[in-house]
Tab-separated table of N, CA, C and O in Angstrom:
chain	number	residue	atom	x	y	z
F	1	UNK	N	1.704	-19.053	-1.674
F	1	UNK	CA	0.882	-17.874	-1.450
F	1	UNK	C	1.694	-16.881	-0.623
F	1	UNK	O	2.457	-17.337	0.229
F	2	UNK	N	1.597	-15.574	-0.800
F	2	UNK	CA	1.763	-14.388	-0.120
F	2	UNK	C	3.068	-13.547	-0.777
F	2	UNK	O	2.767	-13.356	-1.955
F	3	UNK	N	4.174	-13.062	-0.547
F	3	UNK	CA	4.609	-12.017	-1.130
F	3	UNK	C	5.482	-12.035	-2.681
F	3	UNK	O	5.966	-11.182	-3.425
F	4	UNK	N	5.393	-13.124	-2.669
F	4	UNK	CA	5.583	-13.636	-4.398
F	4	UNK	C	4.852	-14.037	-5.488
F	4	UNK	O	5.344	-14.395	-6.558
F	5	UNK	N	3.369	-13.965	-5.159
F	5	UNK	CA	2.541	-14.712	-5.713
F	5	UNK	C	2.302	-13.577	-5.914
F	5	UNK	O	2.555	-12.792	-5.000
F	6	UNK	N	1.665	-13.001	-7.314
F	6	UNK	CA	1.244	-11.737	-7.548
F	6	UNK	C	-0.355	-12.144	-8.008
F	6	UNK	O	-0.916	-11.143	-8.454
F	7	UNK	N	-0.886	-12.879	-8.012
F	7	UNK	CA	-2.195	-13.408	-8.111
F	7	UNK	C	-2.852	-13.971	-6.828
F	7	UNK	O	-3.840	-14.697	-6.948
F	8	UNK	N	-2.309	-13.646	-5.491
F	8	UNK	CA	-2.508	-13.477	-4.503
F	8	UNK	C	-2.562	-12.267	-3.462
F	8	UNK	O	-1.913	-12.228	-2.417
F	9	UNK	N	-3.306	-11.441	-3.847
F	9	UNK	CA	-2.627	-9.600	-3.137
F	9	UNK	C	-2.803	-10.105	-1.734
F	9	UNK	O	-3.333	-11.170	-1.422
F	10	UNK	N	-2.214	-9.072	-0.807
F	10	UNK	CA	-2.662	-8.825	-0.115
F	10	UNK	C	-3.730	-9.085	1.184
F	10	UNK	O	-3.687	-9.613	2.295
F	11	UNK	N	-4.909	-8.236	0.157
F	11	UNK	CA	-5.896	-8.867	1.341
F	11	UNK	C	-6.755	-9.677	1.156
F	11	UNK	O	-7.929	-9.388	1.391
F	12	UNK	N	-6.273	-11.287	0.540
F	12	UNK	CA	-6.617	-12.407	1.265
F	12	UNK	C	-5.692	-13.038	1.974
F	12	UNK	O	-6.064	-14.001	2.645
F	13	UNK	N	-4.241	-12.635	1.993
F	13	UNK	CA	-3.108	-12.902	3.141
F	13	UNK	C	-2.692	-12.132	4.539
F	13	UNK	O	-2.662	-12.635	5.663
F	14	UNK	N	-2.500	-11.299	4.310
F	14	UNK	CA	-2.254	-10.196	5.157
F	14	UNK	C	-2.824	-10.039	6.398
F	14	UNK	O	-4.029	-9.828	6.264
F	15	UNK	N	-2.482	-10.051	7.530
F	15	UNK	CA	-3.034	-10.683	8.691
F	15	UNK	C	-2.566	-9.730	9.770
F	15	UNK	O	-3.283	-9.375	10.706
F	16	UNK	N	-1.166	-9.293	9.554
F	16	UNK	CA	-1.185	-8.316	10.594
F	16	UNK	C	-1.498	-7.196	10.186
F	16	UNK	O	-0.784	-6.400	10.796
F	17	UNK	N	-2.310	-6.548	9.343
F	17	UNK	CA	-2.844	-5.445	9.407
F	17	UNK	C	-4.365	-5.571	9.302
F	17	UNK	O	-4.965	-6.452	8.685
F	18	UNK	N	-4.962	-4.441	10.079
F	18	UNK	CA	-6.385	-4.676	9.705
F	18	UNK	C	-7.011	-3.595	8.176
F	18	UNK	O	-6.355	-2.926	7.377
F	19	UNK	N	-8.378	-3.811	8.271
F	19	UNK	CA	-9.006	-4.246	7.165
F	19	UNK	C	-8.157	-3.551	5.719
F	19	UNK	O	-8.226	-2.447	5.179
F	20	UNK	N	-7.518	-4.544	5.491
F	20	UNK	CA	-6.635	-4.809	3.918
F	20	UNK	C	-8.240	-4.254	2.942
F	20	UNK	O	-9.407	-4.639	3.010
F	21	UNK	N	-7.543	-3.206	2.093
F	21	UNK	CA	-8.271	-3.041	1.060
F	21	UNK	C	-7.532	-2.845	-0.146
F	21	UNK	O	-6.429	-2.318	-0.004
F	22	UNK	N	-7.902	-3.159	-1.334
F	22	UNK	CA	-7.570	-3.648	-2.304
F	22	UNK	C	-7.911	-2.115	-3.372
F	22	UNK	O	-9.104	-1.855	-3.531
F	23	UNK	N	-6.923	-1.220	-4.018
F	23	UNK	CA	-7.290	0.339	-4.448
F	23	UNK	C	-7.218	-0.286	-6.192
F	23	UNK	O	-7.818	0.378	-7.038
F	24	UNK	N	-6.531	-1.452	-6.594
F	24	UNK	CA	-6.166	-2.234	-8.035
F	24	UNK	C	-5.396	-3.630	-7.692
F	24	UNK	O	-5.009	-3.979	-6.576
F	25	UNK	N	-5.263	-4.364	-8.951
F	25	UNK	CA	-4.703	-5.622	-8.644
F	25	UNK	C	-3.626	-5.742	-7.773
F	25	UNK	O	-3.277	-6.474	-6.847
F	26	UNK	N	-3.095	-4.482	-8.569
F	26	UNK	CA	-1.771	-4.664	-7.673
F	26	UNK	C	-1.010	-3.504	-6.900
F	26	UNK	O	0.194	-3.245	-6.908
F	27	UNK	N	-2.142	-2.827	-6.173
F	27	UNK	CA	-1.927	-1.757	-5.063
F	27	UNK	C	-3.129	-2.445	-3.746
F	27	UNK	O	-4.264	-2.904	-3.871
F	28	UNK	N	-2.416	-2.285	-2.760
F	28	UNK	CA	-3.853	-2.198	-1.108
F	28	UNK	C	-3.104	-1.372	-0.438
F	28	UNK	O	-2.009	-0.822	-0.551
F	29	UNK	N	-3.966	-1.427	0.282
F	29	UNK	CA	-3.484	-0.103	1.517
F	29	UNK	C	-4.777	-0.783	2.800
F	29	UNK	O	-5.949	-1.140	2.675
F	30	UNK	N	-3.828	-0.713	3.983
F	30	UNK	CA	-4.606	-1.197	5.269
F	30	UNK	C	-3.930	0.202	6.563
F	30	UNK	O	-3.631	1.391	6.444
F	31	UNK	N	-3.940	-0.579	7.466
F	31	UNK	CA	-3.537	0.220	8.821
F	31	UNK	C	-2.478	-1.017	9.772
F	31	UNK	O	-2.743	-2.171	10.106
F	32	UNK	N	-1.743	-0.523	9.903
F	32	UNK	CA	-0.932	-0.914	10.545
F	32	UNK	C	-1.227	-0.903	12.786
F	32	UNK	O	-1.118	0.110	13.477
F	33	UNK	N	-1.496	-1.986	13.190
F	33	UNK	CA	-1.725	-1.602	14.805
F	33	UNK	C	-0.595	-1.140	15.094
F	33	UNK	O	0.482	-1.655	14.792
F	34	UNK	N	-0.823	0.214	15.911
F	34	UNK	CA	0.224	1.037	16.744
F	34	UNK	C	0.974	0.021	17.119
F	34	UNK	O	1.942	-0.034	16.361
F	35	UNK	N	1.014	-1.076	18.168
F	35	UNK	CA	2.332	-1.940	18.731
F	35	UNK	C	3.157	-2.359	17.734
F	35	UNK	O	4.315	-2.729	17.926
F	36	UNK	N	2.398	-2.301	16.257
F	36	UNK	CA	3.638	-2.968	15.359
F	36	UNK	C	4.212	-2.146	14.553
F	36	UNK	O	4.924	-2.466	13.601
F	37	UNK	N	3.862	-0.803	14.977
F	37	UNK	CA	5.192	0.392	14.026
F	37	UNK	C	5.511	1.317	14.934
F	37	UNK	O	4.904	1.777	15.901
F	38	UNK	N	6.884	1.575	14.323
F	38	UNK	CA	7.612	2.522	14.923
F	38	UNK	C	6.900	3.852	15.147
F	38	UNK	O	7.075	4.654	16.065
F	39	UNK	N	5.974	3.925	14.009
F	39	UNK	CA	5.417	5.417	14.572
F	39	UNK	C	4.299	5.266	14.573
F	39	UNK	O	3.638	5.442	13.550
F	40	UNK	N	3.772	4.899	15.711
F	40	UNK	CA	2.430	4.965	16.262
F	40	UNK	C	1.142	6.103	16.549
F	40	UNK	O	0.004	5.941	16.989
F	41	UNK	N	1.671	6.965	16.219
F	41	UNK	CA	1.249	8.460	16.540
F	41	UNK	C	0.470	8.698	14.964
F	41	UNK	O	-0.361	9.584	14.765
F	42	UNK	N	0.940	7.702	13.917
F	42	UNK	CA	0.703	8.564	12.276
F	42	UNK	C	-0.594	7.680	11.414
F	42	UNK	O	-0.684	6.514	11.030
F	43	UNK	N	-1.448	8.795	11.346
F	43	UNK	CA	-2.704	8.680	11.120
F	43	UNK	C	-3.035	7.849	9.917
F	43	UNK	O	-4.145	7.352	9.725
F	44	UNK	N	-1.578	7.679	8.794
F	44	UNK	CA	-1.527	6.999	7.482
F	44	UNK	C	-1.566	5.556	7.058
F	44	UNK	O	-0.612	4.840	7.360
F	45	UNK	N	-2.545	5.081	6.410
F	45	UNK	CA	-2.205	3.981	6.427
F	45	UNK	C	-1.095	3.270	5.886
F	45	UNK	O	-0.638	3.996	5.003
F	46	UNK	N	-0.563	2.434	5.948
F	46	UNK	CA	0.805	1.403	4.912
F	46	UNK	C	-0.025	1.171	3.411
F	46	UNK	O	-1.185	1.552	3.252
F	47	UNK	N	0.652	0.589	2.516
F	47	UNK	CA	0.346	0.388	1.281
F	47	UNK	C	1.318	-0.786	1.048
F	47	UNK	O	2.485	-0.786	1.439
F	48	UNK	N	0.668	-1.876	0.310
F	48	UNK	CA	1.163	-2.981	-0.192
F	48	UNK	C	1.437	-2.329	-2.158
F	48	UNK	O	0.653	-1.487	-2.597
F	49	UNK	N	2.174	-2.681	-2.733
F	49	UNK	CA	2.677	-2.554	-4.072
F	49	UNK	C	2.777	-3.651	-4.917
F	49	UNK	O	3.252	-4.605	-4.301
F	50	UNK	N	2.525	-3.907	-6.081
F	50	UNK	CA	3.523	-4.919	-6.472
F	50	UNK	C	4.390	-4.703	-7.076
F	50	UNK	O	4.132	-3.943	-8.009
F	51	UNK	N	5.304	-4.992	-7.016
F	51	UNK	CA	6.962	-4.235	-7.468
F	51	UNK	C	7.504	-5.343	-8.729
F	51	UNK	O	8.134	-6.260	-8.202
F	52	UNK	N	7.425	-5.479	-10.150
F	52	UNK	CA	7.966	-6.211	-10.640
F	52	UNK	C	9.210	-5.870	-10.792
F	52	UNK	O	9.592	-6.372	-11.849
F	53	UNK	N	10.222	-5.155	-10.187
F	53	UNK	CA	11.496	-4.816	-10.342
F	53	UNK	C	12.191	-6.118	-9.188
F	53	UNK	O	13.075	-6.942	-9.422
F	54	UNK	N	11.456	-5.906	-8.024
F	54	UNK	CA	12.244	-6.990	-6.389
F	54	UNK	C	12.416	-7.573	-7.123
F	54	UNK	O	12.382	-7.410	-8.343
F	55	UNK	N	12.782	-8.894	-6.114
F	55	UNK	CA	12.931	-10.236	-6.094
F	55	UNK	C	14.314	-10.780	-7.602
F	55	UNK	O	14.392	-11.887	-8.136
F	56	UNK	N	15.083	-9.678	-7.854
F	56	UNK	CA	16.057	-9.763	-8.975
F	56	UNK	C	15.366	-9.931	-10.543
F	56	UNK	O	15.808	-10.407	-11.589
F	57	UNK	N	14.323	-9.427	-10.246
F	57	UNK	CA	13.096	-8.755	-11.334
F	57	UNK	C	11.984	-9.764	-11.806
F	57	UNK	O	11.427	-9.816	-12.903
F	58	UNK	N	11.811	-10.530	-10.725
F	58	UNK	CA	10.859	-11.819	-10.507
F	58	UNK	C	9.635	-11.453	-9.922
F	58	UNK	O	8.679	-12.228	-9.935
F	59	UNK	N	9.563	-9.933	-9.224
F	59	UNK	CA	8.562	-9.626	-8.232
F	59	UNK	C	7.849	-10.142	-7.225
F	59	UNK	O	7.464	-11.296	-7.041
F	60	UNK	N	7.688	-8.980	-6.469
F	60	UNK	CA	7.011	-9.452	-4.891
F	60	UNK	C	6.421	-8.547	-4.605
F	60	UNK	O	6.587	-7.491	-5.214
F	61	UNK	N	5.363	-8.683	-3.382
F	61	UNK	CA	4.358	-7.077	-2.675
F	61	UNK	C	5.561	-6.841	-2.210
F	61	UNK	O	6.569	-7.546	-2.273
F	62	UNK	N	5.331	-5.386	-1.545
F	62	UNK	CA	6.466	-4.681	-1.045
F	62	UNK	C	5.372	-3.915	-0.257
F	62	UNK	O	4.318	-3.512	-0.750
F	63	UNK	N	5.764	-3.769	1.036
F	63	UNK	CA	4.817	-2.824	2.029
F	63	UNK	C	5.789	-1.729	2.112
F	63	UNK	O	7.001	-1.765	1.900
F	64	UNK	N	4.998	-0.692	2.478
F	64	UNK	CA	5.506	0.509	2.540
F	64	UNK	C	4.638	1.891	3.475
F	64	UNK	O	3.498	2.326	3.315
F	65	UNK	N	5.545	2.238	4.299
F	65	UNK	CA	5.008	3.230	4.931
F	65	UNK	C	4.288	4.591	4.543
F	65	UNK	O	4.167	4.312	3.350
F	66	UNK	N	3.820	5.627	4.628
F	66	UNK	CA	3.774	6.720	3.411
F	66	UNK	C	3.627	8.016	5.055
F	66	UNK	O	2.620	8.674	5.313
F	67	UNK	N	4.280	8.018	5.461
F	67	UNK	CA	4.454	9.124	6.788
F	67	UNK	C	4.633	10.644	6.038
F	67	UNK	O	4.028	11.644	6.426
F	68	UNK	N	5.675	10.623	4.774
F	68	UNK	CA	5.549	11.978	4.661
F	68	UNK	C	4.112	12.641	4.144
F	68	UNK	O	3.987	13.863	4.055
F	69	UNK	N	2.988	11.670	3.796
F	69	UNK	CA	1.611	12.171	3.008
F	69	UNK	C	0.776	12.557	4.082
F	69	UNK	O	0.911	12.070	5.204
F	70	UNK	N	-0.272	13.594	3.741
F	70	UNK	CA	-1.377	14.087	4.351
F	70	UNK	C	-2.462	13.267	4.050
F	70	UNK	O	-2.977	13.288	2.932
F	71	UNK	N	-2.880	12.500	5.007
F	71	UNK	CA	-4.524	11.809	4.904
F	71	UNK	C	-5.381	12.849	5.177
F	71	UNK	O	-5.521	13.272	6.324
F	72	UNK	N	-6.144	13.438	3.943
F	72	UNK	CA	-7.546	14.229	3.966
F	72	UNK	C	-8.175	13.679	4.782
F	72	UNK	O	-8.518	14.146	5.868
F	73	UNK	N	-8.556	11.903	4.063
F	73	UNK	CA	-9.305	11.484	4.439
F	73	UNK	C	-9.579	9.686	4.461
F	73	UNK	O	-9.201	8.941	3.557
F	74	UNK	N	-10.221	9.297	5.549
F	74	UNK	CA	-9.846	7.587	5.717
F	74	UNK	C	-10.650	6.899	5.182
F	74	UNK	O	-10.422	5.744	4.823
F	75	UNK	N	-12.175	7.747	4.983
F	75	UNK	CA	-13.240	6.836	3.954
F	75	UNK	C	-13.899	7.816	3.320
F	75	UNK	O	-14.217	8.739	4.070
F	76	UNK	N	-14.303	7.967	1.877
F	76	UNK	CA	-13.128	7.037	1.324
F	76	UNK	C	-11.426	8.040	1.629
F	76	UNK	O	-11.206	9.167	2.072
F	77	UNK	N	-10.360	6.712	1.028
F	77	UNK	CA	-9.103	7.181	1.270
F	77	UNK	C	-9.015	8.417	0.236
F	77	UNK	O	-9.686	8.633	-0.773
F	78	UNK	N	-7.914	9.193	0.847
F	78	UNK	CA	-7.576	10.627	-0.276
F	78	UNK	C	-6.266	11.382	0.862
F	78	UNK	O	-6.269	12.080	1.876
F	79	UNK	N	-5.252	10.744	-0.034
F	79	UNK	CA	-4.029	10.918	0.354
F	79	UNK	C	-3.476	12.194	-0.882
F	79	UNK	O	-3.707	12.381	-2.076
F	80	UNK	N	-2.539	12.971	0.307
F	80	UNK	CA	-2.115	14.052	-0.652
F	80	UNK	C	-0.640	14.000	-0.220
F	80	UNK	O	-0.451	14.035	0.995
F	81	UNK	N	0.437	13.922	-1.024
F	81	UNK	CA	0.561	14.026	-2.330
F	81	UNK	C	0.125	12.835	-3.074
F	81	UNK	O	-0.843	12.185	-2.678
F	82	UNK	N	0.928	12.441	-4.357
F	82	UNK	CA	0.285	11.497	-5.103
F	82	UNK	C	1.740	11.011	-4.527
F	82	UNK	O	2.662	11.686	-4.068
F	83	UNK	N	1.570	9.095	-4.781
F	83	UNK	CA	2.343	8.344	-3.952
F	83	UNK	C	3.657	7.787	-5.203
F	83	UNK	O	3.112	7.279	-6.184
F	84	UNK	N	4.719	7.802	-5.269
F	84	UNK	CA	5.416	7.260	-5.437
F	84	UNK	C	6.205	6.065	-5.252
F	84	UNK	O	6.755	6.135	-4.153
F	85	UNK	N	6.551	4.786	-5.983
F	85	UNK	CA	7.403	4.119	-5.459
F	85	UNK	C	8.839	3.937	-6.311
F	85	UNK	O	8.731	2.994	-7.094
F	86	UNK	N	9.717	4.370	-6.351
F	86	UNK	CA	11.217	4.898	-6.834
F	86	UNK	C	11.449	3.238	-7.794
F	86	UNK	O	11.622	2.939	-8.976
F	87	UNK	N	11.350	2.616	-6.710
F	87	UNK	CA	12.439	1.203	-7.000
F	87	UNK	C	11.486	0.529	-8.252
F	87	UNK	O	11.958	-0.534	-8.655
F	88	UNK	N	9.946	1.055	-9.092
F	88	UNK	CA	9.260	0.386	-10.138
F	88	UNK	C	9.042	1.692	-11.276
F	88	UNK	O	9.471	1.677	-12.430
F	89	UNK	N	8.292	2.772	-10.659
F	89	UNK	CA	8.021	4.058	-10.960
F	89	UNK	C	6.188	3.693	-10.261
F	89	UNK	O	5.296	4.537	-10.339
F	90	UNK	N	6.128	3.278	-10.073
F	90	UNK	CA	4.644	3.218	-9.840
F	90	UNK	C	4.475	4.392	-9.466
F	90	UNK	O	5.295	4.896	-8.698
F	91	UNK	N	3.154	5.249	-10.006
F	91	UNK	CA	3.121	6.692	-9.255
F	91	UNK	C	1.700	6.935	-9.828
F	91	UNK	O	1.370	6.677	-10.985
F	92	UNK	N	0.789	7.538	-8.733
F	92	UNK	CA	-0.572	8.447	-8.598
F	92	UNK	C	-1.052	8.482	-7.500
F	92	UNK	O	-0.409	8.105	-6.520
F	93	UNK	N	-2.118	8.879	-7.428
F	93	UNK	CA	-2.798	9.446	-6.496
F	93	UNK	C	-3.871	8.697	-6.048
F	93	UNK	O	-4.490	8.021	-6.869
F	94	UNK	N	-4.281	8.705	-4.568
F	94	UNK	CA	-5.180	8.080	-4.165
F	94	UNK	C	-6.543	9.271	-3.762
F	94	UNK	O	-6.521	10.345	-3.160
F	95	UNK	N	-7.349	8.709	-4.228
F	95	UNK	CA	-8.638	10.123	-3.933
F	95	UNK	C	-9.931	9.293	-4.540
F	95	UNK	O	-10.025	8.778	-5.654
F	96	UNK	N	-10.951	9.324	-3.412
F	96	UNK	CA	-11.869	8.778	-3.285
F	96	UNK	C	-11.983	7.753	-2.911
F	96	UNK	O	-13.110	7.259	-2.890
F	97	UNK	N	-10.830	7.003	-2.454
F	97	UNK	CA	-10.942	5.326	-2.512
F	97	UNK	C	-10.681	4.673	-3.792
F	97	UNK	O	-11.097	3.548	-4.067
F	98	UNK	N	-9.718	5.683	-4.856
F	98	UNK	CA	-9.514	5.176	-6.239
F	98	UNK	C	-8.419	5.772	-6.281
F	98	UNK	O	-8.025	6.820	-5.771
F	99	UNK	N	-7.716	4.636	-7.264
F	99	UNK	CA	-6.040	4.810	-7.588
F	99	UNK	C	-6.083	5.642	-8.655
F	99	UNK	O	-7.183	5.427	-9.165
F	100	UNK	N	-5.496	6.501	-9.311
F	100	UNK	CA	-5.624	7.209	-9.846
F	100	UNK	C	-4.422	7.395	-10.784
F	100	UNK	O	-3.752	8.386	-10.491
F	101	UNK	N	-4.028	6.766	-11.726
F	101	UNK	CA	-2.450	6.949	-12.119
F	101	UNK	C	-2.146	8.007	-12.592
F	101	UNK	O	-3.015	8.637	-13.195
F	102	UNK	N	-0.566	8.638	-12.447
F	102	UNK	CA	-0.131	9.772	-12.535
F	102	UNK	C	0.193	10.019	-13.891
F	102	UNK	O	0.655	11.110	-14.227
């Protein structure tokens, strides 16, 4: 169980962040506690992925910060821009508390 298991997301593992929410199988997004990131000041939450590219194309979650996005809003979530991840293409938008693909 946990960052290889892709039939395991997230948030029934995920422990140092609080409340893990689940946006599709294989996207969550939680909050990170200020003592455990570098930038404590940023209102955004982290995002878990599942990346079938990692792991030498075996896949794994992949957490990820999103500092350059504007949080509208925290409930529901509605992040602006739409989110990218380079290393799969995964890409859309989060708005309403729904993933939204690009």
């Amino acid at each position: 169980m946990g960052v290889r298991d892709r039939a395991t997301p997230p948030t029934e593992w995920c422990n140092w962040w609080t409340e893990v929410h689940g946006l599709t199988p294989d996207i969550a997004y939680g909050w990170v506690p200020p003592e455990l990131t570098a930038a404590p000041d940023d209102p955004n939450p982290w995002f878990w992925h599942w990346c079938p590219q990692a792991a030498n194309g075996e896949g794994r979650w992949m957490a990820q910060a999103a500092p350059d996005h504007t949080l509208v809003a925290s409930e529901p979530l509605h992040m602006e821009p739409s989110l990218l991840w380079p290393c799969c293409g995964t890409h859309g938008f989060v708005r309403g508390g729904e993933w939204i693909p690009a």
